[in-house]
Structure formats: C-alpha cells, structure tokens
XYZ file of C-alpha atoms in Angstrom:
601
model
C 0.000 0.000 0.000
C 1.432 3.279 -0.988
C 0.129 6.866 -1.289
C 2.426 10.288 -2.859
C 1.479 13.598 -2.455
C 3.550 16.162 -4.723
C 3.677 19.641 -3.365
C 5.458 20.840 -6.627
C 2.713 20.027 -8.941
C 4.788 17.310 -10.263
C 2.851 14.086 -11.777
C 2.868 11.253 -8.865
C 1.571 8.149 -10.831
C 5.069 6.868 -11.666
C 5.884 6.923 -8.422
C 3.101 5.557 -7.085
C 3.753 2.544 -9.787
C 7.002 2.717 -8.517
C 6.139 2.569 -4.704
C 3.769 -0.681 -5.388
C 7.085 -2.527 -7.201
C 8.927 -1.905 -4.414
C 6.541 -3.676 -2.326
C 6.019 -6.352 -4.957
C 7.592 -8.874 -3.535
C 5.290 -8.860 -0.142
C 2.619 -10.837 -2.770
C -0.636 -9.808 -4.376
C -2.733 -11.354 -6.994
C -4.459 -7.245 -8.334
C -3.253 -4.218 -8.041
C -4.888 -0.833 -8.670
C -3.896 3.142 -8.613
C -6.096 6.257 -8.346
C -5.196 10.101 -8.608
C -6.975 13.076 -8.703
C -6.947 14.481 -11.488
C -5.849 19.168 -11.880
C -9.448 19.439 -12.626
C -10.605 17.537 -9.981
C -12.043 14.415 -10.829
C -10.635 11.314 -9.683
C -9.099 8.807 -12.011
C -9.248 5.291 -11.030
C -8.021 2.073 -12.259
C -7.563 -1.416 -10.883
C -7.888 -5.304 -12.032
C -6.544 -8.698 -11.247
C -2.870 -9.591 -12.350
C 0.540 -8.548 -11.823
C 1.439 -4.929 -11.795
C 4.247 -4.800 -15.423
C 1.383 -6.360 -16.944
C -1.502 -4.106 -15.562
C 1.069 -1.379 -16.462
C 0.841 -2.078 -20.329
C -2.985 -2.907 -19.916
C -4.052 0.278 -17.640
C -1.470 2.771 -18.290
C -0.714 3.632 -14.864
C 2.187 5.967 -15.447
C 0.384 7.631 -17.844
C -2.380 8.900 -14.836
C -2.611 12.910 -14.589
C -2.516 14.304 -11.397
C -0.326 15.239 -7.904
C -1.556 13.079 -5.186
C -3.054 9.317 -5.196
C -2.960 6.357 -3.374
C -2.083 2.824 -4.487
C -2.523 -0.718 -3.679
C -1.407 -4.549 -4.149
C -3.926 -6.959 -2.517
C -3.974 -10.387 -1.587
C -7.580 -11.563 -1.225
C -8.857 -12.173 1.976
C -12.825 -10.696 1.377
C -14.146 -12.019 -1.534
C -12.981 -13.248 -4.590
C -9.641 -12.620 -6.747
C -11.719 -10.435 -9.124
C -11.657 -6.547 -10.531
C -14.127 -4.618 -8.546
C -12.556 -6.648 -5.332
C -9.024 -5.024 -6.058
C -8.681 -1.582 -4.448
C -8.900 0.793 -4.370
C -12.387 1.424 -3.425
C -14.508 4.330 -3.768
C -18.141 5.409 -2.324
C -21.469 6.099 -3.970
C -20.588 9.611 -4.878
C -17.500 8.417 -6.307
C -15.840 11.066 -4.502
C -14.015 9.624 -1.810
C -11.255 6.653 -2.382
C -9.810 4.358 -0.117
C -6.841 1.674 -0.006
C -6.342 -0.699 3.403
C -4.630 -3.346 4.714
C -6.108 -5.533 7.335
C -10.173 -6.798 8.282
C -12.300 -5.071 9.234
C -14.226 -7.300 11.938
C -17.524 -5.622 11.895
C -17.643 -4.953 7.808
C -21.072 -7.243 7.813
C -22.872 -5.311 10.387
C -21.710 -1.774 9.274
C -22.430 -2.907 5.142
C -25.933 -3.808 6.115
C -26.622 -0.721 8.062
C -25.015 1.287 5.175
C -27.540 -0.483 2.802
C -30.351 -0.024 4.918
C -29.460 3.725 4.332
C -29.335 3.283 0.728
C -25.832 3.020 0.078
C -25.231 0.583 -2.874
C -22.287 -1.595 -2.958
C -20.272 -3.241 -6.138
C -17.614 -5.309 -3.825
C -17.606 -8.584 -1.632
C -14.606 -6.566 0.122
C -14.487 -5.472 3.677
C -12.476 -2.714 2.692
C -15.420 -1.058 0.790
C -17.611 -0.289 3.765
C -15.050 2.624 4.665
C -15.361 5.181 1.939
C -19.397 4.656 2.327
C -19.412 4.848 6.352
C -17.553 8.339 5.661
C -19.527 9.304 3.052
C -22.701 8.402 5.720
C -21.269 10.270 8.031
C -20.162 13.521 5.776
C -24.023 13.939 5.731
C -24.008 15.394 9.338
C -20.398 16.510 10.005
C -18.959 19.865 8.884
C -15.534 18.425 7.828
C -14.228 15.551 6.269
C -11.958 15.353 9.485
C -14.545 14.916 11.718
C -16.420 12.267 8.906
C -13.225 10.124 8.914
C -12.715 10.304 12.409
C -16.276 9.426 13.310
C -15.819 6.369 10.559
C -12.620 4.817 12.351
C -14.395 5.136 15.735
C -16.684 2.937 14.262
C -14.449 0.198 12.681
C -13.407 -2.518 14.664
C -9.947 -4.669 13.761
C -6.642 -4.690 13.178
C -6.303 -2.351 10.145
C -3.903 0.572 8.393
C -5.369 2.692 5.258
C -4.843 5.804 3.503
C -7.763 7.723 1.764
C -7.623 10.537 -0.992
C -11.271 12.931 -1.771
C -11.891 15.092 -4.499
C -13.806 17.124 -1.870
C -10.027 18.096 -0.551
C -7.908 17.045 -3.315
C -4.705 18.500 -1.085
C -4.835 16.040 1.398
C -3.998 12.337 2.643
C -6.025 11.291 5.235
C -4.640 7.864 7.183
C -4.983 6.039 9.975
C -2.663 3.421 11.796
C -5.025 0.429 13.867
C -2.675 -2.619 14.873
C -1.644 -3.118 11.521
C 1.739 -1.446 9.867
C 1.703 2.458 7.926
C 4.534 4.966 7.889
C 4.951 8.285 6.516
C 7.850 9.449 4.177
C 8.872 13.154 4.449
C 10.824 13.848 0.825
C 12.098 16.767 -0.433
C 8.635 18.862 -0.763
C 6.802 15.480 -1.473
C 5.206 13.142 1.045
C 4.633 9.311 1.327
C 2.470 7.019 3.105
C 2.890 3.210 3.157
C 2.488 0.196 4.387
C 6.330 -0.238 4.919
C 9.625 1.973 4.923
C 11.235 0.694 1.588
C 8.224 1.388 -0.475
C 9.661 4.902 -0.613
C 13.479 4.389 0.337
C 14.749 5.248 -2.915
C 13.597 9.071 -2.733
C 13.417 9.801 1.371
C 14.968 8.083 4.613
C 13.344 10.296 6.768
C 10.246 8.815 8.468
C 7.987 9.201 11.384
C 6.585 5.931 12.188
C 2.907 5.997 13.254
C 1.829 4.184 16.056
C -1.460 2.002 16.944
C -4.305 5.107 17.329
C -2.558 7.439 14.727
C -4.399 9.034 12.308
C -4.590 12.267 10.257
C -3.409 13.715 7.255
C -0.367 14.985 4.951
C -0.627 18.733 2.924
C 1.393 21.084 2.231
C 1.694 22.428 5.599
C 2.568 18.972 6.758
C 1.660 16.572 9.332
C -1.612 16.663 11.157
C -1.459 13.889 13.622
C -3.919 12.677 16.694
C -4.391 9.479 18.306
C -7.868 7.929 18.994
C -6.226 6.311 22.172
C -5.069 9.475 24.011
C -7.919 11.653 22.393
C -5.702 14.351 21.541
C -2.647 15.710 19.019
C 0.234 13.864 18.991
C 3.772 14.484 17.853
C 5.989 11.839 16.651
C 9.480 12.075 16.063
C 11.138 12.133 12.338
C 13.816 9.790 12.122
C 16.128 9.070 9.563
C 16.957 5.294 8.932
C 20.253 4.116 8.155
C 18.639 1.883 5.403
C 20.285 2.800 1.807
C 18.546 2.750 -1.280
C 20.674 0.192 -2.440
C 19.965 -2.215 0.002
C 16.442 -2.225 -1.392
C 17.905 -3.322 -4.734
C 18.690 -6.302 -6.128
C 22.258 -4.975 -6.911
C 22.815 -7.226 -9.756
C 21.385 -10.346 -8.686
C 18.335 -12.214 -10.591
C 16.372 -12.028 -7.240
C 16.472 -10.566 -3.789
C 16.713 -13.961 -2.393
C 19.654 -14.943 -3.723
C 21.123 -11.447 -2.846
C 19.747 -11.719 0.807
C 21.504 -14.938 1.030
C 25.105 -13.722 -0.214
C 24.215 -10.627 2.180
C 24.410 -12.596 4.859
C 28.169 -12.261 6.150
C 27.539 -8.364 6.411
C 23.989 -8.922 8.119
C 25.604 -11.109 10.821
C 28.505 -8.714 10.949
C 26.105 -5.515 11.660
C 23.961 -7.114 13.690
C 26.779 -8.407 16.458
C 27.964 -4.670 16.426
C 24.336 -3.751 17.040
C 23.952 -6.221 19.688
C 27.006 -5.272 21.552
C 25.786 -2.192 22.051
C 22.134 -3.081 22.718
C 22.556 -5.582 25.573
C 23.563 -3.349 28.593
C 21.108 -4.703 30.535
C 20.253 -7.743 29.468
C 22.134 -10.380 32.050
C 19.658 -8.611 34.805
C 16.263 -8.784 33.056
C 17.510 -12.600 32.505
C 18.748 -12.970 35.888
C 15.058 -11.915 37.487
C 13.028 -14.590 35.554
C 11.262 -17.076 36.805
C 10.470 -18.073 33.667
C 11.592 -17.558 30.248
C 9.344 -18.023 27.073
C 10.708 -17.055 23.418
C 7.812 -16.146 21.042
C 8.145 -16.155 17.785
C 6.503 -17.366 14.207
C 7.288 -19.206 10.980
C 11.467 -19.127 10.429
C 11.747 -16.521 13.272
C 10.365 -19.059 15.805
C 12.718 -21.972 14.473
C 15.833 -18.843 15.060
C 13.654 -19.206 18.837
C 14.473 -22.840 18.586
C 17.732 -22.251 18.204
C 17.840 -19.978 21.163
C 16.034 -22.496 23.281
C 18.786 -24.900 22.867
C 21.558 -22.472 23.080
C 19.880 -21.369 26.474
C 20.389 -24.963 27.753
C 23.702 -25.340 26.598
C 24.500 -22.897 29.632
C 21.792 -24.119 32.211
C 19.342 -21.074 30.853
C 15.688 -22.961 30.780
C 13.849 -21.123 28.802
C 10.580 -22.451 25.894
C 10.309 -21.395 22.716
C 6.695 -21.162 21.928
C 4.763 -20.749 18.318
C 3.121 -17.157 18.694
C -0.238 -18.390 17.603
C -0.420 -21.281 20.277
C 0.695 -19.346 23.088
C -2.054 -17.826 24.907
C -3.688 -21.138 24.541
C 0.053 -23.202 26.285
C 0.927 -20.882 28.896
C -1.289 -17.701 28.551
C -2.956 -18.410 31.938
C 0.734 -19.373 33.531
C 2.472 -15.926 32.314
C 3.009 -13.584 35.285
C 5.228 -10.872 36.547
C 8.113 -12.648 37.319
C 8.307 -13.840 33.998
C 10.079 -12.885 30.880
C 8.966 -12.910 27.354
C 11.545 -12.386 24.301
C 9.228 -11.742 21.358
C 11.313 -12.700 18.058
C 9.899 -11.159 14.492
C 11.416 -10.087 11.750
C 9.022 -7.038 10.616
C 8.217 -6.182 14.180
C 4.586 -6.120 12.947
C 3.579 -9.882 13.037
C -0.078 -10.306 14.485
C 0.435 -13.418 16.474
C 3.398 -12.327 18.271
C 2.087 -8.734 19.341
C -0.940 -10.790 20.546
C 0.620 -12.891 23.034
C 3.147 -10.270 24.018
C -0.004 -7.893 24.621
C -1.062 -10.701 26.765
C 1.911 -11.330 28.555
C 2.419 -7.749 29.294
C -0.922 -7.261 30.391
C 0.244 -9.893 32.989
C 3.165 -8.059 34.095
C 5.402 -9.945 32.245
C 9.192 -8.072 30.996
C 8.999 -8.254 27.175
C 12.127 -8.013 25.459
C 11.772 -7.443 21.417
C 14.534 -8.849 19.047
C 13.214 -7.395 15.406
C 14.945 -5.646 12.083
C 12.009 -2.445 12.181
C 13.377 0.375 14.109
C 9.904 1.814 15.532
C 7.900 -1.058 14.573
C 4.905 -2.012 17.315
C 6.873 -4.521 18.892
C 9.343 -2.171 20.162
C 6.646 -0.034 21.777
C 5.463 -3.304 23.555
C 8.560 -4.082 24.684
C 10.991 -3.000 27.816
C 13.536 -3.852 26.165
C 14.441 -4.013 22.232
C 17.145 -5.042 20.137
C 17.320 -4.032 17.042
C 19.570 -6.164 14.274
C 21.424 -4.936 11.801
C 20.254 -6.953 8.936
C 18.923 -4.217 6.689
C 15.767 -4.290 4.674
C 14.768 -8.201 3.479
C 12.774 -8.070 0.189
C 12.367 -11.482 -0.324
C 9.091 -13.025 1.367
C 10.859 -16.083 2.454
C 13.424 -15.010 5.056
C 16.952 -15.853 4.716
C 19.228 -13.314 6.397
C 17.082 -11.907 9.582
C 16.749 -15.638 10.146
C 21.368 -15.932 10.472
C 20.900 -12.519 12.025
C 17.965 -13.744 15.035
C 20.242 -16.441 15.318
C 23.095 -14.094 15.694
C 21.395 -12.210 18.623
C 20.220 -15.572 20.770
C 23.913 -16.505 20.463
C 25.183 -13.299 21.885
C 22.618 -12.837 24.070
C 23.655 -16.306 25.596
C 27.277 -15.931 25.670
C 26.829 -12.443 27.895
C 24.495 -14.148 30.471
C 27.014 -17.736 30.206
C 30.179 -15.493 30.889
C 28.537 -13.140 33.715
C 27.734 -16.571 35.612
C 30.758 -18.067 35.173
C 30.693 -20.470 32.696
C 33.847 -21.194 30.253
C 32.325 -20.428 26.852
C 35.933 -20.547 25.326
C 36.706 -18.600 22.124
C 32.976 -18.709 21.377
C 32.616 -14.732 21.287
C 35.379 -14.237 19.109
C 34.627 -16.834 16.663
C 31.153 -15.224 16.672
C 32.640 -12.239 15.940
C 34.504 -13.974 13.221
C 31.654 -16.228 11.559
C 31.028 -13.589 8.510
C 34.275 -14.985 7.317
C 33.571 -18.993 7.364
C 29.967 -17.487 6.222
C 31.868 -15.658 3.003
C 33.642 -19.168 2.246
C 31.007 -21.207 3.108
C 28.791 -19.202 -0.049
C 31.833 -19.627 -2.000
C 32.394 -23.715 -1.731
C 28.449 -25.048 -2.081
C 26.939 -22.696 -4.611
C 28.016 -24.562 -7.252
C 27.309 -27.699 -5.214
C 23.488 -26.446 -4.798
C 22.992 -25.753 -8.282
C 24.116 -28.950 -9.686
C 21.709 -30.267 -6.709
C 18.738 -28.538 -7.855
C 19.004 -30.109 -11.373
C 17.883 -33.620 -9.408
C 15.741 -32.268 -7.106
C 13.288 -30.006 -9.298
C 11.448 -32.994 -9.899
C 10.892 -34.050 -6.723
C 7.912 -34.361 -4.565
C 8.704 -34.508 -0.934
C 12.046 -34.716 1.088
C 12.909 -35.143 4.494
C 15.361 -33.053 7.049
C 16.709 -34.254 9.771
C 18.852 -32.469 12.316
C 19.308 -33.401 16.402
C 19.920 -30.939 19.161
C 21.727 -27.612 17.805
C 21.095 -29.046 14.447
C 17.518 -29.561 14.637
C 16.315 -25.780 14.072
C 18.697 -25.128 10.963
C 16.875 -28.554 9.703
C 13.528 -27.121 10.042
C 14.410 -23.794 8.496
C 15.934 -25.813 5.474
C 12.449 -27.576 4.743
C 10.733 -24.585 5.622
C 12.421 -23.197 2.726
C 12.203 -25.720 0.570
C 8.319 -26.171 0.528
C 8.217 -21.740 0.286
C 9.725 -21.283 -2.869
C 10.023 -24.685 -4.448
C 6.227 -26.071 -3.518
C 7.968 -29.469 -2.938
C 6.870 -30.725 0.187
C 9.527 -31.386 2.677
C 9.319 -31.641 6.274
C 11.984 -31.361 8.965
C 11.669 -32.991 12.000
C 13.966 -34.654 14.864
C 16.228 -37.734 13.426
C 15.121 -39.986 16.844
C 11.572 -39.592 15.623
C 12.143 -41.322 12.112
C 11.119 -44.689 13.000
C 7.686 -43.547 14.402
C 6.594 -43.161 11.202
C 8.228 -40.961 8.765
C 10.720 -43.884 7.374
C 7.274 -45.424 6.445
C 7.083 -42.992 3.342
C 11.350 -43.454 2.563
C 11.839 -45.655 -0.791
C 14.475 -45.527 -3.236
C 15.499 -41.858 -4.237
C 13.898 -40.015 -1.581
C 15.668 -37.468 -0.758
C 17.179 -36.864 3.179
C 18.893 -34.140 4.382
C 20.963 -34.205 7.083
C 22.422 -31.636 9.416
C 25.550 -33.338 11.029
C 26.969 -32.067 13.766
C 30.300 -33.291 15.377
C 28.722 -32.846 19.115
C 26.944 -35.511 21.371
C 24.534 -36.094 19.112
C 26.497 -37.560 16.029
C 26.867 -41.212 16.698
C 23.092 -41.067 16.600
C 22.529 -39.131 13.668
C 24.966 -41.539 12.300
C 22.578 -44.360 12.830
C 19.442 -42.250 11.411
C 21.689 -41.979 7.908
C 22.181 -45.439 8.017
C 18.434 -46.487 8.412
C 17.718 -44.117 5.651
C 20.105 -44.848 3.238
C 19.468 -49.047 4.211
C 15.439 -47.976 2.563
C 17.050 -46.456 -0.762
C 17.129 -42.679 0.984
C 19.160 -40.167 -1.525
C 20.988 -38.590 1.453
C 22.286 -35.161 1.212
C 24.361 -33.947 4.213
C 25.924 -30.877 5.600
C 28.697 -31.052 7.665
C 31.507 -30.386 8.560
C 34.415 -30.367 6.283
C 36.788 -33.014 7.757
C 33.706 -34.918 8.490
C 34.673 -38.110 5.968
C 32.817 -40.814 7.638
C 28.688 -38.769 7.011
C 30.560 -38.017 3.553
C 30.938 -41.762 2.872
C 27.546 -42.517 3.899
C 26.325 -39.487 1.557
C 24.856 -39.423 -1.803
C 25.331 -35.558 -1.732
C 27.903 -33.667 0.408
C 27.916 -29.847 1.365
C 30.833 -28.758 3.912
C 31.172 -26.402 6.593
C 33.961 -25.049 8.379
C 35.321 -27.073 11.369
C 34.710 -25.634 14.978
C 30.702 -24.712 14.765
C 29.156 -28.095 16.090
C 27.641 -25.604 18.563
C 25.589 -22.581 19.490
C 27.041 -21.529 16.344
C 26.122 -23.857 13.855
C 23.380 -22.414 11.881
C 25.387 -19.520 10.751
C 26.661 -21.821 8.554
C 24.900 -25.211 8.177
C 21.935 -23.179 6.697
C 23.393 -21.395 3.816
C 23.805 -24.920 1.835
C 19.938 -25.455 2.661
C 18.723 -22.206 1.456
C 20.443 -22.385 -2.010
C 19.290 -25.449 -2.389
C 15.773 -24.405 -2.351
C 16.459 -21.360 -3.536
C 18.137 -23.060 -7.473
C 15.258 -25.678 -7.196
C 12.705 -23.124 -7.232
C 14.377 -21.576 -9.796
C 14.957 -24.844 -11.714
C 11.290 -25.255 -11.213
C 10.501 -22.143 -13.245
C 8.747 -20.314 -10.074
C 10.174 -16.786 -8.639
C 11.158 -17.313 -5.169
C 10.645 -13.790 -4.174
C 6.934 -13.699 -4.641
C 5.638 -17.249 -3.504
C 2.401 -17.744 -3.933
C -0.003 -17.172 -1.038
C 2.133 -15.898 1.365
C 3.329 -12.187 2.488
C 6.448 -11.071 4.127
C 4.743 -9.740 7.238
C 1.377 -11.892 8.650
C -0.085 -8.600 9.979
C -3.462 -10.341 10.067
C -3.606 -13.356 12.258
C-alpha cells in the first residue's frame, strides 16, 4: 500500500507505480492506482494480475494528477476479481480508499449502510469505509470529523490511507494494529504500508503508532491518536537503510542477494547487539520463567535460542506465537520474561501474546529488524539487528541474524555466571568470514543439486539438538519457494513413522553435527540410506565418515558443532531451495499465497 502527495505540482503516478514494485515482492494477486486528477475528478483504475502487466494494460504511469494512493492486494474478502481489487470508492464516487487488514464488523456496518441506501459493487471489507464516511459527511462539517467518526466505528486490526476530491490537497490515514509509515521527501510526502516502499527518494520517516491518524498537505503533518484523544507528535527519524539495500544490486532475485548478504547482516547485527545488551544479564537474571515467542522461520531462530539457552543451564521455551495464549497464557506472570522474536516487528500473532503477557506483568524483550515497529513499543527492552531491509518473502538473512542475537545474548548471560564459553565470542565475531567461504564452496554444489531435485515431490530433514532448528528452516524453505513438500523434524523420531514414506530416491537431508549427538545421527543416515534414501548432508568439512555414507555432500567449516552452527549449516539449505525453485521455473521472491509480514492473524 502506498500513497504520494507532490507539493510541486509534479505528476505522482510513476511513483506511485514505482512505490507498489517496491513492495512487490510482499505478494498480491491485483493491483490498482487512483489520482486526482488538476481538474478535480478522480481517475481510477484497478484489475486482477501482476502490476508490469496491468502497467501495459491500464497505463498507470500515464495517470494525470499530484496526489493518489495505491494498492497490491492479496484476497482475503471475496474473490480474486476486478471490482474486489482496491482501491475502493463510495457512492458519490468522490471519496477513495486503499487498506490493509479486516475489518471485523464490515457485515454489520455494510448492512446498516444499505439499509441507508448506500449501494455496494464489492464482496470486500475494505469497501464499507469510503461509504461509512460518506454516511457520516451527511451530518459533520468536515471531512476530518467524517473520517474520524468512521474509524471510531471500525473494529480490527487495520492501516489505510484515503484521498477525496472534496479536498484534493490532502492524505487522510490512519494506523489500527496493523503497519503504515509516513515518508517526508524533499517537498513530497509518502504514506505506506512499509519503509522501503519509498526508500529510494526519502529516509526520513515518522513511524505511526497504533491510534494514529490524520493527514499529509502542504503544511505537513496533522497527527492525533484515537487512544489518548488528543494531538500527537511523533518524532522524524532518519533510517540508516540505503537505497541500495532495497535493490537487487545485480542479482536475478532478492533472495539470492539476501543470502550472499548474509556475512555483512551477521557482521552488523553483532555490532548492534554489543551495544544493545547493557542490561540484558539482569532482566535474565530476574526470571522465573523464560518463554521465546516467535513465528514461521523466526520461531525456528527461537528454537535455536532455546537450545543455546540450555547449553548454559538457561531454561527457557520457545513457543509458536499463535499457540501461546492457549500453552501458557494463563501461567504468564510478573516474574516472567517474554523475548518476542519477528522479523518485521509487525507480526499479528506475536504482538498478541506479548499484549497478553504484558498485560500480565510480564518483561517483554523485542529482538526485530524495524526500528519503531509495534513490537518495540510493547517491549521494555528491544534489540534491534542490523540486517537491513529483506525483500524477499521467504526469510533468509534476519533468520542468520535472530540467530546471531540468541547466540550473543547467551554468551553475555554464560560469561557473567561463570561459565567457560571458550573462544565462542570471538569466533562469533569472526563467523562472517567462514559465512563468506562457506557461499563460496556449495553454490556450485546447490545448483548442480537442484538439477535432481526439481522434480521431486517430498524430502525429508533431519537435524538433532543444535542441528535440529537449521533442519527445520531448510524444509521450511524448501516447501516456500520450491512447492515441494519437505518436512523437517527430529532424526530420533524417524522410525515412528516418517521412514514409512522413505523408498528408493527419496531425498534426506541431514544436518551433522560433530557434538553428542552424532553417533546417533549416524545411525538415522544409516536407516535411511538401508530404505534407498538419496541422502544429502551438511557437515563439517573433515567430516569423511557422514561423507561416505552421503549421496550428496555440502561442507562447513570445522569448529561450529555448537551454538554456532546455523550460521553456517543453513546457507547450503537455502540455495538449495532457492536453485530448485528456480529450476522449477517459479520466482522465489513472490511465492504464492504468502506475504512477508502476517499482519493479520
């Protein structure tokens, strides 16, 4: 979702066009753009497909006018068809909206509306807000006090910007548990759904927070919150984010550039952390218990943290965000602690149970990549990593960099108490190296890979202890971009019932760590490969005895059979999926039905 306003006069609809491809990757299946035109009429156009094709159907760029609002949708109220695609306009055809989000109560507000005699084209939720306004418009004085009386109405978790030929100067907004920023550019504003929408022209931002709403002109920011009753004021930042990083810099996809950005991700992000974690052995100290909270790849980097916490006597649970009030949401108290684990900072389930924890008293400490984002402002305490912007849906470098932050996180409580963590801080320090190499030595080995397994159906990946997350991440990846089913799971568990489905050529990967566990993953190769298994292992690179057993081999560096390990043993597993998808003809930035942040739960 994007919207431009242009206090030069200049023509916006290229950037708005612009703005939307930027954004591309978060998935869509329509996309639409409306302006308002100098004479003041409002010029709308929308349909189902991808945006460089609507662009040669619609003529997007070719749109007249100096503010407008934009949209990509993924269907989630009615069907994938044209009048469903926003944005979405009232009976007058005067006032347009674009939202992300539900609207909870759309069925009880659209029959009201009808009742009234407004007539609706759309199965949408989304549609019921430019007609509650326009209701509303019929006994208010301004269209202020219209839109504010509409959002006091709407109930959900939602974020939307609005443009009306009634003030064509203006972009109204509003911010309701679900992601929207504003971009201040050189006499030019933006609003949108996230920051690199508009990187390449601003990196100044105020980020909006749950209650926001108001409007951009050209005498700038109006801004109150629905919470606090009142005006606001919200500070302009300016993000260290480049416009750069929001490019694919060469590469044929983000994803494969997120991957080789890696080394520098982990690099920033220890820096970061260093600096972040001043208090951190205290808050860790005080709990009674400790639950990390996370979802999709982000929880399996809470996996990973879970076991690293043990390594050093730390008990703590890492718990899927969506299941949590219904585990421990009655258990959560005040001596507790909560680390809350997401990527965007913005992901439904995990501001849910956090908002529950806190609620309980509970400390909530946020590990996320969004500066600002509504985790932070949940949270006591926040780290933020220094992975930059991730374009790609399916995460690949916040997942090294969460990892990156449990470890260090960790190693400061392990050494504080005591305990002889070794060179462990130094060679984290060090990984982006062995993280360089290890890109260098399997990419080759992944593509030649990918050439057997594009026509697979289903594979299997195995991991134990340590290893277990970065095995789970590797499927997870695998069935994202490459739609082959493959499911990760714990190598001790293979003979209650997965090695029923193992017959000649299925494929089993294997994360092979040189720790306690290896005799016994070991044996789980051999039962594999004794049913006709294709086994593919990572490990590490003096490891010949899993490399004898292996069909396949990837190689890591020696010395990370610990806390360390999936700084490395994952990189093998995302190329992997990442040249089979590509081998499979699909585009592993946009998979389908999925978006980079679940903002809805």
């Amino acid at each position: 979702m994007g919207a431009c306003l242009s206090l030069l006069g200049v023509n916006i609809a290229p950037k708005i066009l612009k703005m939307l491809k930027n954004l591309e990757c978060r998935g869509y299946d329509s996309a639409g753009i409306a302006v308002i035109n100098p004479n003041g009429s409002i010029d709308l156009r929308k349909d189902v497909g991808k945006i460089d094709e609507l662009e040669k159907r619609l003529k997007f760029s070719e749109m007249i006018g100096y503010i407008g609002i934009g949209h990509t949708r993924w269907a989630t109220h009615g069907a994938v068809t044209q009048w469903n695609a926003h944005p979405h306009i009232d009976c007058s055809g005067k006032i347009v909206v674009v939202h992300n989000g539900i609207i909870e109560n759309y069925v009880d507000l659209k029959r009201d509306l009808e009742r009234k005699g407004h007539k609706f084209r759309t199965q949408t939720d989304t549609e019921v807000i430019p007609h509650l306004i326009e209701e509303h418009l019929k006994e208010k004085e301004t269209f202020l006090e219209a839109f504010e009386a509409a959002i006091r109405e709407l109930k959900g978790a939602y974020a939307l910007a609005i443009i009306t030929s009634l003030e064509p100067e203006r972009i109204y907004f509003a911010r309701f548990f679900s992601p929207l920023v504003i971009g201040i550019g050189d006499k030019e504003y933006f609003v949108a759904s996230d920051i690199p929408a508009f990187l390449e022209w601003t990196q100044r931002v105020i980020i909006l927070h749950d209650g926001d709403y108001g409007y951009v002109s050209q005498d700038g920011v109006f801004l109150k919150n629905l919470f606090v009753g009142d005006f606001v004021k919200r500070d302009t930042m300016t993000v260290e984010w480049t416009k750069e990083m929001a490019e694919k810099g060469g590469f044929e996809h983000f994803m494969l550039k997120e991957i080789h950005e890696q080394p520098e991700s982990v690099r920033r992000t220890i820096i970061m952390a260093e600096k972040q974690m001043v208090d951190m052995v205290s808050m860790l100290d005080d709990a009674e218990d400790i639950y990390i909270v996370a979802a999709g790849t982000s929880y399996y980097a809470s996996l990973h943290g879970q076991y690293a916490f043990a390594k050093y006597g730390l008990k703590s649970r890492a718990i899927v965000s969506s299941e949590f009030l219904e585990e421990i949401g009655t258990f959560v108290d005040k001596d507790d602690v909560i680390i809350g684990v997401s990527q965007s900072g913005e992901t439904a389930d995990t501001l849910k149970a956090l908002r529950h924890a806190k609620n309980r008293g509970a400390k909530i400490i946020a590990i996320t990549n969004v500066i600002g984002s509504a985790i932070t402002r949940i949270a006591d305490k926040s780290i933020i990593m220094g992975a930059g912007p991730e374009i790609g849906v399916a995460a690949t470098k916040t997942f090294t960099a969460q990892v990156a932050t449990l470890n260090y996180m960790i190693l400061k409580w392990a050494k504080a108490h005591g305990y002889d963590v070794g060179n462990l801080v130094e060679k984290l320090r060090n990984a982006p190296e062995d993280m360089s190499l290890v890109l260098k030595d399997n990419e080759d080995k992944a593509k030649k890979l990918a050439e057997e397994m594009y026509v697979k159906t289903n594979a299997y990946y195995l991991g134990r202890g340590l290893g277990l997350p970065t095995a789970l991440e590797g499927a997870l990846k695998m069935k994202e971009i490459a739609y082959i089913h493959a499911e990760g799971y714990p190598a001790g568990e293979s003979k209650h019932g997965p090695i029923a489905l193992v017959e000649p050529g299925f494929p089993i990967f294997a994360v092979v760590l040189k720790d306690e566990t290896y005799h016994r993953m070991q044996i789980a190769i051999e039962e594999m490969k004794s049913r006709g298994g294709y086994i593919v292992s990572v490990a590490e690179m003096d490891d010949t005895h899993t490399q004898n057993m292996s069909d396949f081999s990837f190689f890591v560096p020696r010395g990370y059979s610990n806390i360390l390990a999936p700084l490395v043993y994952v990189i093998p597993l995302q190329l992997v999926a990442y040249y089979t998808a590509v081998k499979r003809g699909y585009d592993p930035d946009k998979p389908r039905n999925l978006a980079k942040s679940v903002t809805v739960e």
